[in-house]
Amino acid sequence: MHASLSFDQAPPISVPYRFFLVAPWFGATAGILLVWAGADALGSRWTPEALALTHLIALGFMLQAMCGALFQFIPVAVGGNVWRPRLVANTVQPLLLLATLLLVAGLLFGRPVLLSAAVPLFLLAIGGFVTVVALALWQTPATGMTLWAMRMAIAGLAITVLLGSLLAEALAHGFAVPIVDLTNVHLGWGLGGWALMLLAGVSYHVVPMFQLTRPYPSWFTRSFGLLLLGFLLAWSSRLLLDDALWSPLIAYPLLLILSAYAGTTLWLQYTRRRKIHDATSLYFRVAMLSMLAFAVSGTVYFLRPELGADPRFVVWLGVLALVGVFVSAITGMMYKIVPFLNWLHLQRLGAPISAVPNMKKMIPADAMTGQLRLHVLAVLMLLTAVWQPGLIRPAGLALAASFVWLGCNLAGAVRRYQGFRDQIRAAA
Amino acid sequence: MSITTPLFQHHKHCDEVFARAEDACANADWVEGEQAFALLCDQLETHFSSEEELLFPAFETATGMTSGPTEVMRGEHRQMRDLLAQMRGALAARDSDAFGGAAETLLILMQQHNMKEENILYPMCDNALGASDVGASLAARLKAS
Ligand code: HEM
Ligand SMILES: [Fe+2]
Ligand SMILES: [Fe+2]
């Protein structure tokens, strides 16, 4: 058993970076799509633009970044051995990229051929990824709630992709399936079962680590993942049960545990030992405040059906979840992971540590906080634009600009890595 | 209480001292910074050497694993000692930025290291060394510091 314990610090640097470097440009594409589409884009969740935007962010940005981070995180945080990471990453990443472009184009232009073409690519890319990650997660001798959350998240990803594939085929071929219910179940697993489950599991590990907070209370970590899983299963039962009372009955407690997670995280940060603030801790705060706003809005949606009847209300929820919560949290994580990986791999070249530039030399702090401000501005503009369609183009521009800035910050970090590496090698 | 509980608690104590030193130096409060940093070096050195001289050898003898996790941990101790040396230089030069950069790097490295110990290596040690007196020696040594 111990032989499978991976104590070595993870894969070649190219493995996470090939995902990280691509992700922001999908986000930038989402912004440009908004500028191009203009006022009608966010009129309802069912516009081709809204569906395309959702997946540019969910698959192009979030999934790319989260896959890259998992390759890094699994060995380091839970001692799991990922099988041939370089080979898997080199295969999965381009497939995922291509599949995402096909799906997005298919949704945007209503082309069945593109939707059908995307499905096998997703099944191959994510199927391979899920298999390799699941093996690593179930074979590690480590224990703990981060590990359990990651196991549940990877199962959530598998379910999301299967349901998404079914939806795509149904749209392409006009199968008689309950599209709306199926979409709601799909998005529940995608946003809750995969993205939030992973975010929570990773937070148990990194929030105390980056900010020296107390650990999440163990009653919380032990119940959160299971409750989330339980509510998602109940949420999925809408495919069978069609009762108007059922949805709010599941939604209220679900929104309550979201608030509990966000509130706990904010409270831990507030009472942390480390005094210093940085882009990562601020980004986490933005994400958690967005989650609270999401929970409040979600409650209003069910309490005041006359407001919820406006098709723009769900779009507002979508903006909060995707751009407010997940883009923020993921960007914050990347701003910590990338400088550290640069440092880690540079010091492995064998130079004395004093010759290795420290983490703060990898991405200028001002560039990170500047990008953070622009991102927050973009979120606020997008939220306003949901109700004021005249603002959609400027909001899209702000979104595109913030992602371009992120892309440049990350690319700059990689360039600096290469520069320092060459210096160290030349000195040796 | 398990054998490794004192080490576990000592991690938290070191975090506390780290935060004090980092905060003071970031605000150019060099008197407090010098003090907290000296304490940090002292505490971390005691911690590392307790592991290297007591816990790891006992674990290696009990399990026969000499080139596994303990070897990686020793390597990381070396890296952390080097970073402390960098911080010492920055502190002597009253260079907040250099100190902060090295401190940030030390923090992540140290936290990762501690998590690996707490989640994986310490439980393995508790299993392998359950009936030995290593625990008492560790507790005594950390308390003395
Ligand atoms: C893994 C992360 C994923 C997330 C977080 C996610 C999220 C979402 C969300 C939030 C919606 C609702 C959009 C709206 O109402 O405007 C949606 C719809 C949809 N998703 Fe995904 N999705 C993911 C993966 C996929 C994949 C891999 C596929 C295809 C293979 C896919 C295919 C679809 C389709 C076809 C629809 C909408 C169908 C319709 O018009 O009713 N999704 N997804
Ligand atoms: Fe150690
Ligand atoms: Fe330790």
Coordinates of C-alpha atoms and ligand atoms in Angstrom, one line a residue:
Chain A
M1 CA 0.0 0.0 0.0
H2 CA 2.7 2.4 0.9
A3 CA 4.4 2.0 -2.4
S4 CA 1.6 3.8 -4.1
L5 CA 2.1 6.8 -1.9
S6 CA 3.2 9.7 -4.1
F7 CA 5.3 11.9 -1.9
D8 CA 7.1 13.4 -4.7
Q9 CA 5.8 16.8 -5.7
A10 CA 3.8 16.1 -8.7
P11 CA 4.1 16.3 -12.5
P12 CA 6.3 18.2 -14.9
I13 CA 5.4 21.9 -14.8
S14 CA 4.1 21.7 -18.4
V15 CA 1.2 19.5 -17.2
P16 CA -0.8 22.1 -15.2
Y17 CA 0.5 25.0 -17.3
R18 CA -0.8 23.8 -20.6
F19 CA -4.3 24.0 -19.1
F20 CA -3.8 27.2 -17.2
L21 CA -2.4 29.0 -20.3
V22 CA -5.4 28.2 -22.5
A23 CA -8.2 28.8 -19.9
P24 CA -8.2 32.6 -19.8
W25 CA -8.6 32.9 -23.6
F26 CA -11.9 31.0 -23.5
G27 CA -13.0 33.6 -21.0
A28 CA -11.9 36.4 -23.3
T29 CA -13.8 34.7 -26.1
A30 CA -16.9 34.8 -23.9
G31 CA -16.5 38.6 -23.4
I32 CA -16.0 39.1 -27.2
L33 CA -19.1 37.0 -27.9
L34 CA -21.1 39.4 -25.7
V35 CA -19.8 42.4 -27.5
W36 CA -20.6 40.8 -30.8
A37 CA -24.1 39.6 -29.8
G38 CA -25.1 42.8 -28.1
A39 CA -28.4 43.6 -26.4
D40 CA -30.3 40.3 -27.0
A41 CA -27.7 38.0 -25.7
L42 CA -28.8 37.7 -22.1
G43 CA -32.6 38.1 -22.5
S44 CA -33.1 34.6 -21.3
R45 CA -31.1 31.5 -20.3
W46 CA -32.2 29.8 -23.6
T47 CA -30.7 32.2 -26.1
P48 CA -28.0 30.5 -28.2
E49 CA -25.6 33.1 -26.9
A50 CA -26.4 32.3 -23.2
L51 CA -25.9 28.6 -23.8
A52 CA -22.6 29.2 -25.6
L53 CA -21.4 31.7 -23.0
T54 CA -22.2 29.2 -20.2
H55 CA -20.0 26.6 -21.7
L56 CA -17.2 28.9 -22.7
I57 CA -16.9 29.7 -19.0
A58 CA -17.8 26.3 -17.6
L59 CA -15.8 24.1 -19.9
G60 CA -13.3 26.5 -21.5
F61 CA -12.3 28.3 -18.4
M62 CA -13.4 26.4 -15.3
L63 CA -12.9 22.8 -16.5
Q64 CA -9.6 23.5 -18.2
A65 CA -8.2 25.3 -15.1
M66 CA -9.6 22.7 -12.7
C67 CA -8.2 19.8 -14.6
G68 CA -4.8 21.4 -14.7
A69 CA -5.0 22.1 -11.0
L70 CA -6.1 18.5 -10.2
F71 CA -3.0 17.1 -11.8
Q72 CA -1.0 19.2 -9.4
F73 CA -3.2 18.9 -6.4
I74 CA -3.8 15.1 -6.2
P75 CA -0.2 14.1 -5.6
V76 CA 0.6 17.0 -3.3
A77 CA -2.5 17.2 -1.2
V78 CA -3.8 13.7 -1.1
G79 CA -0.7 11.6 -2.0
G80 CA -2.4 10.1 -5.1
N81 CA -0.4 8.8 -8.0
V82 CA -1.8 10.0 -11.3
W83 CA -1.0 7.6 -14.1
R84 CA 1.4 9.0 -16.7
P85 CA 0.4 12.7 -16.2
R86 CA 2.3 14.1 -19.1
L87 CA 0.7 11.6 -21.6
V88 CA -2.8 12.1 -20.1
A89 CA -2.5 15.9 -20.1
N90 CA -1.1 16.0 -23.6
T91 CA -4.1 14.0 -24.8
V92 CA -6.9 15.3 -22.7
Q93 CA -6.2 19.0 -22.9
P94 CA -6.3 19.4 -26.7
L95 CA -9.3 17.1 -27.0
L96 CA -11.1 19.1 -24.4
L97 CA -10.2 22.3 -26.1
L98 CA -11.5 21.0 -29.5
A99 CA -14.7 19.5 -28.0
T100 CA -15.5 22.8 -26.2
L101 CA -15.1 24.8 -29.4
L102 CA -17.4 22.4 -31.3
L103 CA -20.0 22.4 -28.5
V104 CA -20.0 26.1 -28.2
A105 CA -20.2 26.6 -32.0
G106 CA -23.0 24.0 -32.2
L107 CA -25.0 25.8 -29.4
L108 CA -24.4 29.2 -30.9
F109 CA -25.2 28.5 -34.5
G110 CA -27.7 25.7 -33.9
R111 CA -25.7 23.2 -35.8
P112 CA -26.6 19.5 -35.0
V113 CA -23.5 18.2 -36.7
L114 CA -21.2 20.2 -34.4
L115 CA -23.1 19.1 -31.3
S116 CA -22.8 15.4 -32.4
A117 CA -19.2 15.8 -33.2
A118 CA -18.4 17.3 -29.8
V119 CA -20.0 14.4 -27.8
P120 CA -17.5 11.6 -28.6
L121 CA -14.6 14.0 -28.0
F122 CA -16.0 14.9 -24.6
L123 CA -16.6 11.3 -23.7
L124 CA -13.1 10.4 -24.7
A125 CA -11.3 13.4 -23.0
I126 CA -13.3 13.5 -19.8
G127 CA -13.8 9.8 -19.7
G128 CA -10.0 9.3 -19.8
F129 CA -9.4 12.1 -17.3
V130 CA -12.1 10.8 -14.9
T131 CA -10.7 7.3 -15.0
V132 CA -7.1 8.3 -14.3
V133 CA -8.1 10.7 -11.5
A134 CA -10.5 8.2 -10.0
L135 CA -7.9 5.5 -9.9
A136 CA -5.5 7.9 -8.1
L137 CA -8.2 9.1 -5.7
W138 CA -9.3 5.6 -4.7
Q139 CA -5.8 4.1 -4.4
T140 CA -4.2 6.7 -2.2
P141 CA -3.8 5.6 1.4
A142 CA -4.5 9.2 2.6
T143 CA -7.8 10.0 4.3
G144 CA -9.8 13.1 5.1
M145 CA -12.6 15.2 3.9
T146 CA -10.7 16.9 1.1
L147 CA -10.2 13.5 -0.4
W148 CA -13.8 12.5 0.0
A149 CA -15.0 15.8 -1.6
M150 CA -12.7 15.2 -4.5
R151 CA -14.0 11.7 -5.0
M152 CA -17.6 12.9 -5.0
A153 CA -16.6 15.8 -7.3
I154 CA -15.0 13.5 -9.9
A155 CA -18.2 11.4 -9.9
G156 CA -20.2 14.6 -10.3
L157 CA -18.1 15.5 -13.4
A158 CA -18.8 12.1 -14.9
I159 CA -22.5 12.5 -14.4
T160 CA -22.5 16.0 -15.7
V161 CA -20.7 15.0 -18.9
L162 CA -23.0 12.0 -19.5
L163 CA -26.1 14.2 -19.0
G164 CA -24.6 16.9 -21.2
S165 CA -23.9 14.4 -23.9
L166 CA -27.4 13.1 -23.7
L167 CA -28.7 16.7 -24.0
A168 CA -26.4 17.5 -27.0
E169 CA -27.6 14.4 -28.8
A170 CA -31.2 15.1 -28.0
L171 CA -30.9 18.6 -29.4
A172 CA -29.0 17.4 -32.4
H173 CA -31.4 14.6 -33.3
G174 CA -34.6 15.9 -31.7
F175 CA -35.0 13.0 -29.3
A176 CA -38.2 13.3 -27.2
V177 CA -36.6 13.9 -23.8
P178 CA -37.7 16.4 -21.2
I179 CA -35.1 19.0 -22.2
V180 CA -35.7 21.6 -19.5
D181 CA -35.7 19.1 -16.6
L182 CA -32.7 17.3 -18.0
T183 CA -30.9 20.6 -18.4
N184 CA -31.7 21.6 -14.8
V185 CA -30.4 18.3 -13.5
H186 CA -27.3 18.6 -15.7
L187 CA -26.5 22.1 -14.4
G188 CA -27.1 20.9 -10.8
W189 CA -24.4 18.3 -11.2
G190 CA -22.1 20.5 -13.2
L191 CA -22.2 23.5 -10.9
G192 CA -23.0 21.8 -7.6
G193 CA -21.8 18.2 -7.8
W194 CA -18.6 19.0 -9.7
A195 CA -17.5 22.6 -9.4
L196 CA -18.7 23.4 -5.9
M197 CA -17.9 20.1 -4.5
L198 CA -14.3 20.4 -5.8
L199 CA -14.1 24.0 -4.6
A200 CA -15.2 23.1 -1.2
G201 CA -12.8 20.1 -0.9
V202 CA -9.9 22.3 -2.1
S203 CA -10.9 25.1 0.3
Y204 CA -10.7 22.7 3.3
H205 CA -7.1 22.3 2.3
V206 CA -6.0 25.7 1.0
V207 CA -7.9 28.3 3.0
P208 CA -6.1 27.4 6.2
M209 CA -2.9 27.0 4.3
F210 CA -2.8 30.3 2.4
Q211 CA -4.2 32.6 5.2
L212 CA -3.3 30.6 8.3
T213 CA -7.0 30.4 9.3
R214 CA -8.3 27.9 11.7
P215 CA -9.4 24.7 10.0
Y216 CA -13.0 24.4 8.8
P217 CA -15.0 22.8 11.7
S218 CA -15.1 19.1 11.4
W219 CA -18.9 18.9 11.7
F220 CA -19.0 21.2 8.7
T221 CA -16.6 19.3 6.4
R222 CA -18.1 16.0 7.4
S223 CA -21.7 17.0 6.6
F224 CA -21.3 19.6 3.7
G225 CA -20.3 17.2 1.0
L226 CA -22.9 14.5 1.9
L227 CA -25.7 17.0 2.2
L228 CA -24.8 18.5 -1.1
L229 CA -24.8 15.1 -2.7
G230 CA -28.1 14.2 -1.1
F231 CA -29.8 17.4 -2.3
L232 CA -28.4 16.8 -5.8
L233 CA -29.9 13.4 -5.8
A234 CA -33.2 14.8 -4.6
W235 CA -32.9 17.6 -7.2
S236 CA -32.4 14.9 -9.9
S237 CA -35.7 13.3 -8.9
R238 CA -37.5 16.1 -10.7
L239 CA -37.0 14.0 -13.8
L240 CA -39.5 11.5 -12.2
L241 CA -41.5 13.6 -9.8
D242 CA -43.2 16.6 -11.2
D243 CA -44.5 18.5 -8.2
A244 CA -44.4 22.2 -8.1
L245 CA -43.8 22.1 -4.3
W246 CA -40.8 19.8 -4.7
S247 CA -38.3 22.3 -6.2
P248 CA -38.4 24.9 -3.4
L249 CA -38.3 22.1 -0.8
I250 CA -35.0 21.1 -2.2
A251 CA -33.8 24.5 -3.1
Y252 CA -34.1 26.2 0.3
P253 CA -31.9 23.8 2.2
L254 CA -29.5 23.7 -0.7
L255 CA -29.2 27.5 -0.6
L256 CA -28.8 27.3 3.1
I257 CA -25.8 25.0 2.9
L258 CA -24.3 27.2 0.2
S259 CA -24.6 30.1 2.6
A260 CA -23.1 28.1 5.4
Y261 CA -20.1 27.3 3.2
A262 CA -19.6 30.9 2.1
G263 CA -20.3 32.2 5.6
T264 CA -17.9 29.8 7.2
T265 CA -15.1 30.6 4.8
L266 CA -15.6 34.4 5.2
W267 CA -15.6 34.0 9.0
L268 CA -12.4 31.8 8.9
Q269 CA -10.8 34.5 6.8
Y270 CA -11.9 37.2 9.1
T271 CA -10.4 35.5 12.1
R272 CA -7.2 34.4 10.4
R273 CA -3.8 34.6 12.0
R274 CA -2.0 35.9 8.9
K275 CA -2.6 39.6 8.5
I276 CA -1.4 40.1 5.0
H277 CA -3.9 40.4 2.2
D278 CA -3.2 39.4 -1.3
A279 CA -5.0 38.9 -4.6
T280 CA -5.8 35.3 -3.7
S281 CA -7.5 36.1 -0.4
L282 CA -9.4 39.0 -2.0
Y283 CA -10.5 36.8 -4.9
F284 CA -11.8 34.2 -2.4
R285 CA -13.7 36.9 -0.7
V286 CA -15.3 38.0 -3.9
A287 CA -16.2 34.4 -4.6
M288 CA -17.8 33.9 -1.2
L289 CA -19.7 37.2 -1.3
S290 CA -21.0 36.2 -4.8
M291 CA -22.2 32.9 -3.3
L292 CA -24.1 34.7 -0.6
A293 CA -25.6 37.0 -3.2
F294 CA -26.5 33.9 -5.2
A295 CA -28.2 32.3 -2.1
V296 CA -30.2 35.4 -1.3
S297 CA -31.3 35.8 -5.0
G298 CA -32.2 32.1 -5.2
T299 CA -34.4 32.5 -2.1
V300 CA -36.1 35.5 -3.7
Y301 CA -36.6 33.5 -6.9
F302 CA -38.7 30.9 -5.0
L303 CA -40.3 33.3 -2.5
R304 CA -41.5 35.8 -5.1
P305 CA -42.7 33.9 -8.2
E306 CA -43.7 37.1 -9.9
L307 CA -40.1 38.2 -9.9
G308 CA -38.8 34.8 -10.8
A309 CA -41.1 34.8 -13.8
D310 CA -38.9 37.3 -15.5
P311 CA -36.6 35.2 -17.7
R312 CA -33.7 37.5 -16.9
F313 CA -33.8 36.4 -13.2
V314 CA -32.1 33.0 -13.9
V315 CA -29.5 34.8 -16.1
W316 CA -28.7 36.9 -13.1
L317 CA -28.2 33.7 -11.0
G318 CA -26.0 32.3 -13.8
V319 CA -23.7 35.4 -13.9
L320 CA -23.3 35.3 -10.1
A321 CA -22.5 31.6 -10.0
L322 CA -20.2 31.3 -13.1
V323 CA -18.4 34.6 -13.1
G324 CA -18.9 35.8 -9.6
V325 CA -18.2 32.5 -7.7
F326 CA -16.2 30.2 -9.9
V327 CA -14.1 32.5 -12.1
S328 CA -13.1 34.4 -9.0
A329 CA -12.2 31.5 -6.9
I330 CA -10.2 29.8 -9.7
T331 CA -8.3 32.9 -10.7
G332 CA -7.4 33.4 -7.0
M333 CA -6.1 29.9 -6.9
M334 CA -4.0 30.3 -10.0
Y335 CA -2.4 33.4 -8.6
K336 CA -1.0 31.3 -5.8
I337 CA -0.3 28.0 -7.6
V338 CA 1.6 29.5 -10.5
P339 CA 4.2 31.5 -8.6
F340 CA 4.7 28.6 -6.2
L341 CA 5.1 26.1 -9.1
N342 CA 7.6 28.4 -10.8
W343 CA 9.6 28.5 -7.6
L344 CA 9.4 24.8 -6.9
H345 CA 10.5 23.8 -10.3
L346 CA 13.3 26.4 -10.5
Q347 CA 14.8 25.2 -7.2
R348 CA 14.7 21.7 -8.4
L349 CA 17.3 22.6 -11.1
G350 CA 19.8 22.2 -8.3
A351 CA 20.9 25.8 -7.9
P352 CA 21.3 27.0 -4.3
I353 CA 18.0 28.4 -3.0
S354 CA 19.5 31.8 -2.6
A355 CA 19.9 31.9 -6.4
V356 CA 16.2 31.1 -7.0
P357 CA 13.9 34.2 -7.2
N358 CA 11.1 34.0 -4.6
M359 CA 7.4 33.7 -5.4
K360 CA 6.8 37.4 -5.4
K361 CA 9.1 37.8 -8.4
M362 CA 6.9 35.7 -10.6
I363 CA 3.8 37.9 -11.2
P364 CA 3.9 41.5 -10.1
A365 CA 1.5 42.1 -7.2
D366 CA 0.1 45.2 -8.9
A367 CA -0.7 43.3 -12.0
M368 CA -2.7 40.8 -10.0
T369 CA -4.6 43.3 -7.9
G370 CA -5.3 45.5 -11.0
Q371 CA -6.7 42.5 -12.8
L372 CA -8.8 41.7 -9.8
R373 CA -10.3 45.1 -9.8
L374 CA -11.1 44.9 -13.4
H375 CA -12.7 41.5 -12.9
V376 CA -14.9 42.8 -10.1
L377 CA -15.9 45.7 -12.3
A378 CA -16.8 43.2 -15.1
V379 CA -19.0 41.2 -12.7
L380 CA -20.8 44.3 -11.5
M381 CA -21.3 45.5 -15.1
L382 CA -22.6 42.1 -16.2
L383 CA -25.0 42.0 -13.3
T384 CA -26.3 45.4 -14.3
A385 CA -26.4 44.5 -17.9
V386 CA -28.8 41.6 -17.2
W387 CA -31.5 44.3 -16.5
Q388 CA -30.1 47.0 -18.7
P389 CA -29.3 45.4 -22.0
G390 CA -27.7 48.6 -23.3
L391 CA -24.8 47.8 -21.0
I392 CA -24.1 44.4 -22.4
R393 CA -21.5 45.5 -24.9
P394 CA -19.4 47.5 -22.4
A395 CA -19.8 44.7 -19.9
G396 CA -18.6 42.1 -22.4
L397 CA -15.6 44.4 -23.2
A398 CA -14.7 44.6 -19.5
L399 CA -15.0 40.8 -19.2
A400 CA -12.8 40.2 -22.2
A401 CA -10.3 42.7 -21.0
S402 CA -10.1 41.2 -17.5
F403 CA -9.5 37.7 -19.0
V404 CA -6.9 39.0 -21.4
W405 CA -5.1 40.6 -18.5
L406 CA -5.3 37.3 -16.6
G407 CA -3.9 35.5 -19.7
C408 CA -1.0 38.0 -19.9
N409 CA -0.3 37.7 -16.2
L410 CA 0.0 33.9 -16.5
A411 CA 1.9 34.0 -19.7
G412 CA 4.3 36.5 -18.1
A413 CA 4.8 34.1 -15.2
V414 CA 5.8 31.4 -17.6
R415 CA 8.1 33.7 -19.5
R416 CA 9.8 34.6 -16.3
Y417 CA 10.1 31.0 -15.4
Q418 CA 11.9 30.3 -18.6
G419 CA 14.1 33.3 -18.2
F420 CA 15.1 32.4 -14.7
R421 CA 15.6 28.8 -15.7
D422 CA 18.0 29.8 -18.5
Q423 CA 19.9 32.0 -16.1
I424 CA 20.3 29.3 -13.5
R425 CA 21.4 26.8 -16.1
A426 CA 23.9 29.2 -17.6
A427 CA 25.3 29.8 -14.1
A428 CA 25.7 26.1 -13.4
Chain B
M1 CA -3.1 11.4 22.6
S2 CA -1.0 9.9 19.8
I3 CA 2.7 9.9 19.5
T4 CA 2.7 12.7 17.0
T5 CA 0.2 15.0 18.7
P6 CA 2.9 17.2 20.1
L7 CA 4.4 17.7 16.7
F8 CA 1.0 18.5 15.3
Q9 CA 0.3 21.1 17.9
H10 CA 3.8 22.6 17.4
H11 CA 3.0 23.2 13.8
K12 CA 0.2 25.5 14.9
H13 CA 2.5 27.3 17.3
C14 CA 5.1 27.9 14.5
D15 CA 2.3 29.3 12.3
E16 CA 1.5 31.8 14.9
V17 CA 5.1 32.9 15.2
F18 CA 5.4 33.1 11.5
A19 CA 2.4 35.4 11.2
R20 CA 3.9 37.7 13.8
A21 CA 7.2 37.9 12.1
E22 CA 5.7 38.4 8.6
D23 CA 3.3 41.1 9.7
A24 CA 6.0 43.0 11.6
C25 CA 8.5 43.0 8.8
A26 CA 5.8 44.0 6.2
N27 CA 5.2 47.0 8.3
A28 CA 8.9 47.7 8.8
D29 CA 8.5 47.2 12.5
W30 CA 12.1 45.8 12.7
V31 CA 12.4 45.5 16.5
E32 CA 9.4 43.2 16.7
G33 CA 10.4 41.6 13.4
E34 CA 13.8 40.7 14.7
Q35 CA 12.3 39.2 17.8
A36 CA 9.6 37.2 16.2
F37 CA 11.9 36.0 13.4
A38 CA 14.5 34.8 15.9
L39 CA 11.8 32.9 17.8
L40 CA 10.6 31.4 14.5
C41 CA 14.1 30.2 13.5
D42 CA 14.5 28.7 16.9
Q43 CA 11.1 26.9 17.0
L44 CA 11.4 25.6 13.4
E45 CA 14.9 24.3 14.1
T46 CA 13.8 22.5 17.2
H47 CA 10.9 21.0 15.3
F48 CA 12.9 19.9 12.3
S49 CA 15.6 18.3 14.5
S50 CA 13.1 16.5 16.6
E51 CA 11.7 14.9 13.6
E52 CA 15.0 14.2 12.0
E53 CA 16.7 12.8 15.1
L54 CA 13.8 11.1 16.9
L55 CA 10.8 10.4 14.8
F56 CA 12.2 9.6 11.4
P57 CA 14.9 7.2 12.6
A58 CA 12.4 5.4 14.7
F59 CA 10.0 5.1 11.8
E60 CA 12.7 4.0 9.5
T61 CA 13.8 1.3 11.9
A62 CA 10.3 0.1 12.5
T63 CA 9.3 -0.1 8.8
G64 CA 12.5 -0.5 7.0
M65 CA 11.5 2.4 4.7
T66 CA 14.6 4.6 4.6
S67 CA 14.3 6.2 1.2
G68 CA 10.6 6.9 1.2
P69 CA 8.6 9.7 2.7
T70 CA 11.1 10.6 5.4
E71 CA 13.7 11.3 2.8
V72 CA 11.4 13.7 1.0
M73 CA 10.6 15.4 4.4
R74 CA 14.3 15.8 5.1
G75 CA 14.8 17.4 1.7
E76 CA 12.0 19.9 2.5
H77 CA 13.5 20.7 5.8
R78 CA 16.6 21.7 4.0
Q79 CA 14.7 23.9 1.6
M80 CA 13.0 25.6 4.5
R81 CA 16.2 26.2 6.3
D82 CA 17.6 27.8 3.1
L83 CA 14.5 30.1 2.9
L84 CA 15.0 31.1 6.6
A85 CA 18.6 32.0 5.7
Q86 CA 17.2 34.2 2.8
M87 CA 14.8 35.9 5.2
R88 CA 17.6 36.5 7.7
G89 CA 19.6 38.3 5.0
A90 CA 16.6 40.4 4.0
L91 CA 15.9 41.3 7.6
A92 CA 19.5 42.4 8.1
A93 CA 19.2 44.5 5.0
R94 CA 15.9 45.9 6.2
D95 CA 14.4 44.9 2.9
S96 CA 10.6 44.4 3.4
D97 CA 10.0 43.2 -0.2
A98 CA 12.7 40.5 -0.2
F99 CA 11.6 39.4 3.3
G100 CA 8.0 39.2 2.2
G101 CA 8.8 37.2 -1.0
A102 CA 10.9 34.7 0.9
A103 CA 8.3 34.5 3.7
E104 CA 5.5 33.8 1.2
T105 CA 7.5 31.0 -0.3
L106 CA 8.4 29.6 3.1
L107 CA 4.7 29.7 4.1
I108 CA 3.4 27.7 1.2
L109 CA 6.3 25.2 1.4
M110 CA 5.8 24.8 5.2
Q111 CA 2.1 24.4 5.0
Q112 CA 2.3 21.8 2.3
H113 CA 5.0 20.0 4.2
N114 CA 2.9 20.1 7.4
M115 CA -0.2 18.8 5.6
K116 CA 1.7 15.9 4.2
E117 CA 3.0 15.1 7.6
E118 CA -0.3 15.5 9.4
N119 CA -2.4 13.7 6.8
I120 CA 0.0 10.9 5.8
L121 CA 3.3 10.6 7.5
Y122 CA 2.2 11.1 11.1
P123 CA -0.6 8.6 10.9
M124 CA 1.9 6.1 9.4
C125 CA 4.2 6.8 12.3
D126 CA 1.5 6.4 14.9
N127 CA 0.7 3.0 13.4
A128 CA 4.2 1.9 13.2
L129 CA 5.4 3.3 16.6
G130 CA 2.3 2.9 18.7
A131 CA 4.0 1.1 21.5
S132 CA 7.3 2.9 21.7
D133 CA 8.5 5.7 23.9
V134 CA 9.3 8.1 21.1
G135 CA 6.2 10.1 21.9
A136 CA 7.4 11.0 25.4
S137 CA 10.9 12.1 24.1
L138 CA 9.2 14.2 21.4
A139 CA 6.9 15.9 23.9
A140 CA 9.8 16.6 26.2
R141 CA 12.0 18.0 23.5
L142 CA 9.4 20.3 22.1
K143 CA 8.4 21.5 25.6
A144 CA 11.9 22.3 26.5
S145 CA 12.2 24.8 23.6
Ligands
HEM1 C1 -18.5 20.1 -16.8 C2 -19.1 21.2 -16.7 C3 -20.4 21.6 -17.3 C4 -21.1 22.6 -16.6 C5 -20.8 23.3 -15.3 C6 -22.3 22.8 -17.5 C7 -23.3 23.7 -17.1 C8 -24.4 23.9 -17.9 C9 -25.4 24.9 -17.5 C10 -25.4 25.8 -16.3 C11 -26.4 24.8 -18.5 C12 -27.7 25.6 -18.5 C13 -27.5 26.7 -19.4 C14 -28.6 27.7 -19.4 O1 -29.7 27.4 -18.9 O2 -28.5 28.7 -20.0 C15 -26.0 23.7 -19.4 C16 -26.8 23.3 -20.5 C17 -26.3 22.4 -21.4 N1 -25.2 21.7 -21.4 FE1 -23.7 21.9 -20.0 N2 -22.3 22.0 -18.6 C18 -21.1 21.3 -18.5 C19 -20.7 20.3 -19.4 C20 -21.4 20.0 -20.6 C21 -20.9 19.1 -21.5 C22 -19.6 18.3 -21.5 C23 -21.8 19.0 -22.5 C24 -21.9 18.2 -23.8 C25 -21.3 17.1 -24.0 C26 -22.9 19.9 -22.2 C27 -24.0 20.1 -22.9 C28 -25.0 21.0 -22.5 C29 -26.2 21.2 -23.3 C30 -26.5 20.6 -24.7 C31 -27.0 22.1 -22.6 C32 -28.3 22.8 -22.9 C33 -29.3 22.2 -23.7 C34 -30.5 23.1 -23.9 O3 -30.5 23.9 -24.8 O4 -31.5 22.8 -23.2 N3 -22.6 20.5 -21.0 N4 -24.8 23.2 -19.0
FE2 FE 8.8 18.1 9.0
FE3 FE 6.5 18.6 11.3

